[in-house]
mmCIF file of C-alpha atoms in Angstrom:
data_model
loop_
_atom_site.group_PDB
_atom_site.id
_atom_site.type_symbol
_atom_site.label_atom_id
_atom_site.label_comp_id
_atom_site.label_asym_id
_atom_site.label_seq_id
_atom_site.Cartn_x
_atom_site.Cartn_y
_atom_site.Cartn_z
ATOM 1 C CA UNK W 135 1.946 11.141 -16.406
ATOM 2 C CA UNK W 136 4.061 10.022 -13.219
ATOM 3 C CA UNK W 137 4.841 12.603 -10.970
ATOM 4 C CA UNK W 138 3.545 15.455 -12.954
ATOM 5 C CA UNK W 139 0.038 17.335 -12.755
ATOM 6 C CA UNK W 140 -0.505 16.980 -16.810
ATOM 7 C CA UNK W 141 -3.375 15.264 -18.647
ATOM 8 C CA UNK W 142 -2.502 13.843 -22.180
ATOM 9 C CA UNK W 143 -5.538 12.465 -24.288
ATOM 10 C CA UNK W 144 -5.844 11.540 -27.748
ATOM 11 C CA UNK W 145 -8.732 12.076 -30.669
ATOM 12 C CA UNK W 146 -9.836 11.600 -33.708
ATOM 13 C CA UNK W 147 -8.575 15.003 -34.852
ATOM 14 C CA UNK W 148 -5.027 13.782 -35.281
ATOM 15 C CA UNK W 149 -3.613 16.152 -32.040
ATOM 16 C CA UNK W 150 -2.587 15.674 -28.698
ATOM 17 C CA UNK W 151 -3.995 17.914 -25.838
ATOM 18 C CA UNK W 152 -2.269 18.238 -22.938
ATOM 19 C CA UNK W 153 -3.833 20.128 -20.058
ATOM 20 C CA UNK W 154 -3.509 20.992 -16.779
ATOM 21 C CA UNK W 155 -5.159 18.223 -13.984
ATOM 22 C CA UNK W 156 -6.177 20.525 -11.562
ATOM 23 C CA UNK W 157 -8.272 23.308 -13.604
ATOM 24 C CA UNK W 158 -8.679 20.963 -16.618
ATOM 25 C CA UNK W 159 -6.969 23.668 -19.184
ATOM 26 C CA UNK W 160 -6.070 23.026 -22.243
ATOM 27 C CA UNK W 161 -2.150 23.739 -22.189
ATOM 28 C CA UNK W 162 -0.297 22.872 -25.595
ATOM 29 C CA UNK W 163 -1.728 20.958 -28.610
ATOM 30 C CA UNK W 164 1.010 18.832 -30.688
ATOM 31 C CA UNK W 165 0.215 18.116 -33.920
ATOM 32 C CA UNK W 166 1.751 15.392 -36.152
ATOM 33 C CA UNK W 167 -1.132 13.237 -37.271
ATOM 34 C CA UNK W 168 -3.370 13.147 -40.205
ATOM 35 C CA UNK W 169 -5.762 10.208 -38.717
ATOM 36 C CA UNK W 170 -6.941 9.350 -35.096
ATOM 37 C CA UNK W 171 -4.626 8.130 -32.610
ATOM 38 C CA UNK W 172 -4.526 5.929 -29.926
ATOM 39 C CA UNK W 173 -3.848 7.027 -25.901
ATOM 40 C CA UNK W 174 -0.486 8.389 -26.112
ATOM 41 C CA UNK W 175 2.650 7.322 -23.652
ATOM 42 C CA UNK W 176 5.393 8.166 -21.966
ATOM 43 C CA UNK W 177 8.677 6.963 -21.370
ATOM 44 C CA UNK W 178 9.847 6.790 -17.529
ATOM 45 C CA UNK W 179 10.337 10.211 -16.456
ATOM 46 C CA UNK W 180 8.418 12.577 -18.802
ATOM 47 C CA UNK W 181 11.195 13.341 -21.917
ATOM 48 C CA UNK W 182 9.620 11.114 -24.476
ATOM 49 C CA UNK W 183 6.011 10.897 -25.709
ATOM 50 C CA UNK W 184 4.746 9.131 -28.467
ATOM 51 C CA UNK W 185 1.625 8.579 -30.073
ATOM 52 C CA UNK W 186 0.895 6.034 -33.034
ATOM 53 C CA UNK W 187 -2.208 7.072 -35.361
ATOM 54 C CA UNK W 188 -4.315 5.129 -38.013
ATOM 55 C CA UNK W 189 -1.626 7.542 -40.550
ATOM 56 C CA UNK W 190 0.659 4.605 -40.050
ATOM 57 C CA UNK W 191 2.947 6.625 -38.299
ATOM 58 C CA UNK W 192 4.243 6.923 -34.685
ATOM 59 C CA UNK W 193 5.377 10.649 -33.918
ATOM 60 C CA UNK W 194 7.714 11.041 -31.197
ATOM 61 C CA UNK W 195 7.944 14.608 -29.141
ATOM 62 C CA UNK W 196 10.921 15.480 -26.791
ATOM 63 C CA UNK W 197 8.599 17.521 -24.306
ATOM 64 C CA UNK W 198 12.130 19.125 -22.283
ATOM 65 C CA UNK W 199 12.445 20.810 -25.940
ATOM 66 C CA UNK W 200 8.510 20.885 -27.039
ATOM 67 C CA UNK W 201 9.475 19.771 -30.690
ATOM 68 C CA UNK W 202 8.831 16.629 -32.716
ATOM 69 C CA UNK W 203 11.844 14.592 -32.494
ATOM 70 C CA UNK W 204 11.124 11.424 -34.547
ATOM 71 C CA UNK W 205 9.033 9.969 -37.161
ATOM 72 C CA UNK W 206 8.716 6.111 -37.212
ATOM 73 C CA UNK W 207 6.951 3.778 -39.450
ATOM 74 C CA UNK W 208 4.263 1.621 -38.447
ATOM 75 C CA UNK W 209 1.859 -0.886 -40.075
ATOM 76 C CA UNK W 210 -1.685 -0.769 -39.284
ATOM 77 C CA UNK W 211 -4.087 -1.915 -42.027
ATOM 78 C CA UNK W 212 -6.255 -4.454 -44.370
ATOM 79 C CA UNK W 213 -7.598 -5.465 -40.898
ATOM 80 C CA UNK W 214 -11.226 -6.943 -40.987
ATOM 81 C CA UNK W 215 -12.170 -6.504 -37.849
ATOM 82 C CA UNK W 216 -13.645 -2.518 -37.816
ATOM 83 C CA UNK W 217 -13.019 -1.890 -33.891
ATOM 84 C CA UNK W 218 -9.183 -2.620 -34.184
ATOM 85 C CA UNK W 219 -9.399 -0.458 -36.893
ATOM 86 C CA UNK W 220 -10.291 2.179 -34.758
ATOM 87 C CA UNK W 221 -8.255 1.628 -32.252
ATOM 88 C CA UNK W 222 -5.058 1.531 -34.227
ATOM 89 C CA UNK W 223 -1.547 0.869 -33.329
ATOM 90 C CA UNK W 224 -0.814 0.938 -29.531
ATOM 91 C CA UNK W 225 2.499 1.869 -28.134
ATOM 92 C CA UNK W 226 4.359 1.409 -25.169
ATOM 93 C CA UNK W 227 7.778 2.547 -23.293
ATOM 94 C CA UNK W 228 10.410 -0.125 -21.454
ATOM 95 C CA UNK W 229 9.917 0.176 -17.701
ATOM 96 C CA UNK W 230 13.567 1.236 -17.950
ATOM 97 C CA UNK W 231 12.972 3.873 -20.866
ATOM 98 C CA UNK W 232 15.581 2.016 -23.097
ATOM 99 C CA UNK W 233 12.696 0.474 -25.812
ATOM 100 C CA UNK W 234 9.983 1.474 -27.335
ATOM 101 C CA UNK W 235 7.377 -0.802 -28.705
ATOM 102 C CA UNK W 236 4.372 -0.469 -31.610
ATOM 103 C CA UNK W 237 1.862 -3.270 -32.441
ATOM 104 C CA UNK W 238 1.028 -3.290 -35.931
ATOM 105 C CA UNK W 239 -0.959 -5.400 -38.201
ATOM 106 C CA UNK W 240 -1.005 -6.304 -42.223
ATOM 107 C CA UNK W 241 -4.241 -8.067 -43.079
ATOM 108 C CA UNK W 242 -3.686 -11.609 -43.670
ATOM 109 C CA UNK W 243 0.253 -11.245 -42.925
ATOM 110 C CA UNK W 244 -0.739 -11.593 -38.910
ATOM 111 C CA UNK W 245 0.547 -9.377 -36.031
ATOM 112 C CA UNK W 246 3.928 -7.586 -35.702
ATOM 113 C CA UNK W 247 5.756 -5.577 -32.566
ATOM 114 C CA UNK W 248 7.979 -3.049 -33.784
ATOM 115 C CA UNK W 249 10.950 -2.338 -31.367
ATOM 116 C CA UNK W 250 13.225 1.107 -31.146
ATOM 117 C CA UNK W 251 16.188 1.770 -29.356
ATOM 118 C CA UNK W 252 15.802 4.649 -26.965
ATOM 119 C CA UNK W 253 17.120 7.794 -26.800
ATOM 120 C CA UNK W 254 18.135 7.119 -30.413
ATOM 121 C CA UNK W 255 15.040 5.491 -31.609
ATOM 122 C CA UNK W 256 17.432 3.236 -34.062
ATOM 123 C CA UNK W 257 15.075 0.283 -35.288
ATOM 124 C CA UNK W 258 15.687 -3.150 -33.232
ATOM 125 C CA UNK W 259 14.598 -6.761 -34.494
ATOM 126 C CA UNK W 260 10.402 -7.181 -34.318
ATOM 127 C CA UNK W 261 8.713 -9.310 -32.615
ATOM 128 C CA UNK W 262 6.735 -11.451 -35.225
ATOM 129 C CA UNK W 263 3.288 -13.067 -34.385
ATOM 130 C CA UNK W 264 1.159 -15.396 -36.196
ATOM 131 C CA UNK W 265 -1.979 -13.881 -34.590
ATOM 132 C CA UNK W 266 -4.070 -10.834 -35.759
ATOM 133 C CA UNK W 267 -3.458 -6.894 -34.933
ATOM 134 C CA UNK W 268 -1.795 -6.094 -31.616
ATOM 135 C CA UNK W 269 -4.033 -3.778 -30.515
ATOM 136 C CA UNK W 270 -2.740 -3.463 -26.640
ATOM 137 C CA UNK W 271 0.837 -3.653 -25.223
ATOM 138 C CA UNK W 272 1.399 -3.922 -21.560
ATOM 139 C CA UNK W 273 4.553 -4.524 -19.466
ATOM 140 C CA UNK W 274 5.063 -4.910 -15.777
ATOM 141 C CA UNK W 275 7.013 -2.310 -13.475
ATOM 142 C CA UNK W 276 9.989 -4.694 -13.715
ATOM 143 C CA UNK W 277 11.630 -7.254 -15.834
ATOM 144 C CA UNK W 278 11.420 -7.756 -19.707
ATOM 145 C CA UNK W 279 7.970 -9.733 -20.347
ATOM 146 C CA UNK W 280 5.540 -7.607 -22.821
ATOM 147 C CA UNK W 281 1.938 -8.943 -22.816
ATOM 148 C CA UNK W 282 0.439 -8.284 -26.290
ATOM 149 C CA UNK W 283 -3.454 -8.452 -26.957
ATOM 150 C CA UNK W 284 -5.173 -8.866 -29.783
ATOM 151 C CA UNK W 285 -8.940 -7.747 -30.802
ATOM 152 C CA UNK W 286 -9.769 -11.478 -30.283
ATOM 153 C CA UNK W 287 -8.506 -12.166 -27.194
ATOM 154 C CA UNK W 288 -5.318 -13.613 -27.909
ATOM 155 C CA UNK W 289 -2.344 -12.740 -26.008
ATOM 156 C CA UNK W 290 1.275 -13.237 -26.383
ATOM 157 C CA UNK W 291 3.755 -13.057 -24.000
ATOM 158 C CA UNK W 292 7.284 -11.798 -24.456
ATOM 159 C CA UNK W 293 10.867 -12.134 -23.296
ATOM 160 C CA UNK W 294 11.821 -8.620 -24.950
ATOM 161 C CA UNK W 295 15.592 -9.234 -23.706
ATOM 162 C CA UNK W 296 15.349 -12.493 -25.868
ATOM 163 C CA UNK W 297 13.265 -11.706 -28.134
ATOM 164 C CA UNK W 298 11.815 -14.867 -27.843
ATOM 165 C CA UNK W 299 7.969 -15.601 -27.505
ATOM 166 C CA UNK W 300 7.349 -16.970 -24.213
ATOM 167 C CA UNK W 301 3.682 -18.727 -24.088
ATOM 168 C CA UNK W 302 0.376 -17.601 -25.915
ATOM 169 C CA UNK W 303 -3.136 -18.084 -24.394
ATOM 170 C CA UNK W 304 -6.441 -16.878 -26.060
ATOM 171 C CA UNK W 305 -9.018 -15.583 -23.457
ATOM 172 C CA UNK W 306 -13.134 -15.876 -23.583
ATOM 173 C CA UNK W 307 -13.999 -12.618 -25.114
ATOM 174 C CA UNK W 308 -14.917 -11.547 -28.597
ATOM 175 C CA UNK W 309 -14.104 -8.025 -28.386
ATOM 176 C CA UNK W 310 -10.755 -7.012 -26.281
ATOM 177 C CA UNK W 311 -11.363 -3.304 -25.105
ATOM 178 C CA UNK W 312 -8.919 -3.433 -22.516
ATOM 179 C CA UNK W 313 -5.579 -4.948 -20.958
ATOM 180 C CA UNK W 314 -3.737 -4.681 -17.703
ATOM 181 C CA UNK W 315 -0.916 -6.221 -16.000
ATOM 182 C CA UNK W 316 -0.060 -6.130 -12.469
ATOM 183 C CA UNK W 317 3.411 -4.366 -11.313
ATOM 184 C CA UNK W 318 4.823 -7.936 -10.177
ATOM 185 C CA UNK W 319 3.830 -9.475 -13.818
ATOM 186 C CA UNK W 320 1.890 -12.502 -12.412
ATOM 187 C CA UNK W 321 -1.700 -11.140 -12.587
ATOM 188 C CA UNK W 322 -3.455 -9.586 -15.857
ATOM 189 C CA UNK W 323 -7.020 -8.459 -16.649
ATOM 190 C CA UNK W 324 -8.915 -7.823 -19.529
ATOM 191 C CA UNK W 325 -12.011 -6.669 -20.526
ATOM 192 C CA UNK W 326 -14.498 -6.661 -23.155
ATOM 193 C CA UNK W 327 -17.336 -4.661 -24.741
ATOM 194 C CA UNK W 328 -20.263 -5.851 -22.926
ATOM 195 C CA UNK W 329 -18.833 -4.966 -19.362
ATOM 196 C CA UNK W 330 -17.104 -8.404 -18.160
ATOM 197 C CA UNK W 331 -14.148 -7.917 -16.769
ATOM 198 C CA UNK W 332 -11.258 -11.475 -16.840
ATOM 199 C CA UNK W 333 -8.459 -11.860 -14.321
ATOM 200 C CA UNK W 334 -6.302 -14.419 -14.841
ATOM 201 C CA UNK W 335 -2.381 -15.419 -13.996
ATOM 202 C CA UNK W 336 0.304 -15.013 -16.280
ATOM 203 C CA UNK W 337 -0.008 -18.332 -17.770
ATOM 204 C CA UNK W 338 -3.573 -17.806 -18.725
ATOM 205 C CA UNK W 339 -5.307 -19.729 -15.926
ATOM 206 C CA UNK W 340 -8.826 -17.933 -15.058
ATOM 207 C CA UNK W 341 -8.729 -16.594 -11.125
ATOM 208 C CA UNK W 342 -12.048 -14.767 -11.749
ATOM 209 C CA UNK W 343 -14.397 -13.044 -13.597
ATOM 210 C CA UNK W 344 -16.177 -9.463 -12.648
ATOM 211 C CA UNK W 345 -19.645 -9.141 -13.989
ATOM 212 C CA UNK W 346 -22.604 -6.876 -12.942
ATOM 213 C CA UNK W 347 -22.817 -3.911 -15.008
ATOM 214 C CA UNK W 348 -24.257 -3.351 -18.356
ATOM 215 C CA UNK W 349 -21.624 -1.127 -20.096
ATOM 216 C CA UNK W 350 -18.684 -1.703 -21.688
ATOM 217 C CA UNK W 351 -15.240 -1.268 -20.299
ATOM 218 C CA UNK W 352 -12.742 0.712 -22.188
ATOM 219 C CA UNK W 353 -9.832 1.457 -19.560
ATOM 220 C CA UNK W 354 -8.452 -1.171 -16.890
ATOM 221 C CA UNK W 355 -5.302 -0.240 -14.193
ATOM 222 C CA UNK W 356 -4.303 -1.758 -11.566
ATOM 223 C CA UNK W 357 -3.372 -0.098 -8.197
ATOM 224 C CA UNK W 358 0.689 0.004 -8.384
ATOM 225 C CA UNK W 359 -0.033 -0.109 -4.098
ATOM 226 C CA UNK W 360 -2.581 -2.563 -4.578
ATOM 227 C CA UNK W 361 -0.091 -5.644 -4.817
ATOM 228 C CA UNK W 362 -2.421 -7.005 -7.693
ATOM 229 C CA UNK W 363 -5.684 -6.719 -5.534
ATOM 230 C CA UNK W 364 -6.949 -3.554 -6.503
ATOM 231 C CA UNK W 365 -8.072 -2.893 -10.019
ATOM 232 C CA UNK W 366 -9.546 0.600 -11.903
ATOM 233 C CA UNK W 367 -12.149 -0.024 -14.799
ATOM 234 C CA UNK W 368 -13.367 3.057 -17.009
ATOM 235 C CA UNK W 369 -16.666 2.343 -18.048
ATOM 236 C CA UNK W 370 -18.213 3.804 -21.238
ATOM 237 C CA UNK W 371 -21.289 4.942 -19.451
ATOM 238 C CA UNK W 372 -18.641 7.542 -17.634
ATOM 239 C CA UNK W 373 -18.031 6.051 -14.306
ATOM 240 C CA UNK W 374 -14.683 4.512 -13.051
ATOM 241 C CA UNK W 375 -15.001 1.715 -10.031
ATOM 242 C CA UNK W 376 -12.553 0.624 -8.202
ATOM 243 C CA UNK W 377 -12.669 -3.364 -7.470
ATOM 244 C CA UNK W 378 -11.193 -5.212 -4.544
ATOM 245 C CA UNK W 379 -10.590 -8.347 -6.206
ATOM 246 C CA UNK W 380 -9.769 -10.332 -2.764
ATOM 247 C CA UNK W 381 -13.942 -9.283 -2.041
ATOM 248 C CA UNK W 382 -14.706 -9.617 -5.763
ATOM 249 C CA UNK W 383 -16.923 -6.169 -4.848
ATOM 250 C CA UNK W 384 -16.816 -2.632 -6.398
ATOM 251 C CA UNK W 385 -14.727 -0.377 -3.293
ATOM 252 C CA UNK W 386 -15.943 2.522 -4.936
ATOM 253 C CA UNK W 387 -17.645 4.551 -7.887
ATOM 254 C CA UNK W 388 -16.756 7.565 -9.013
ATOM 255 C CA UNK W 389 -18.081 9.655 -12.190
ATOM 256 C CA UNK W 390 -15.694 11.145 -14.867
ATOM 257 C CA UNK W 391 -18.418 13.117 -16.580
#
């Protein structure tokens, strides 16, 4: 959460834990789910926090009042890909804080992105897709573009203001594990469970691939001050590697365990 010394963590127990960054101490537990949940998302400014779970609901907490404010219906079922089911539905607030997006799936019916206004949390027209379960949502720091990724590497790029699908493309991964977009919205990174990171432009043209570590990559983030050249990657073995994309090499490595 930008500007705050607080870390939020989801998990299989259906609770979100808020802890202190400096000491790593658990401060608050926020219930609200009967099953496992995805990583939580915050609205700009930090007033709202959303988590979506395998119990097919998205819970919205008002952190200023420390209370559960809304429970929103989502759909995430009958999807044959086991990894996607374990991941559950993702949530994302728009950079201006006026909309909430949650990825959904309903088996053979394909994917869907449900949309709510903020702060009223009233439903807006959904974004329909014929692809499989939407398991990753990312937006650049400015503008209205929304990148939606599926477990099989299909990427949809939406104009959320117009509710229009701008383009779609597929990247060469069989198990997409993370998606990141730089602040300009012109560079995208995607990772797989075999440790491969693909970097491409907003139109899906491949720019480079990063390989060399056996561990899978499950978290990606661009440095907001790195002009699309600095990428942090979290590996399943507990290491975080900072990649300098201009040199295609690791700048530094740290251990998270």
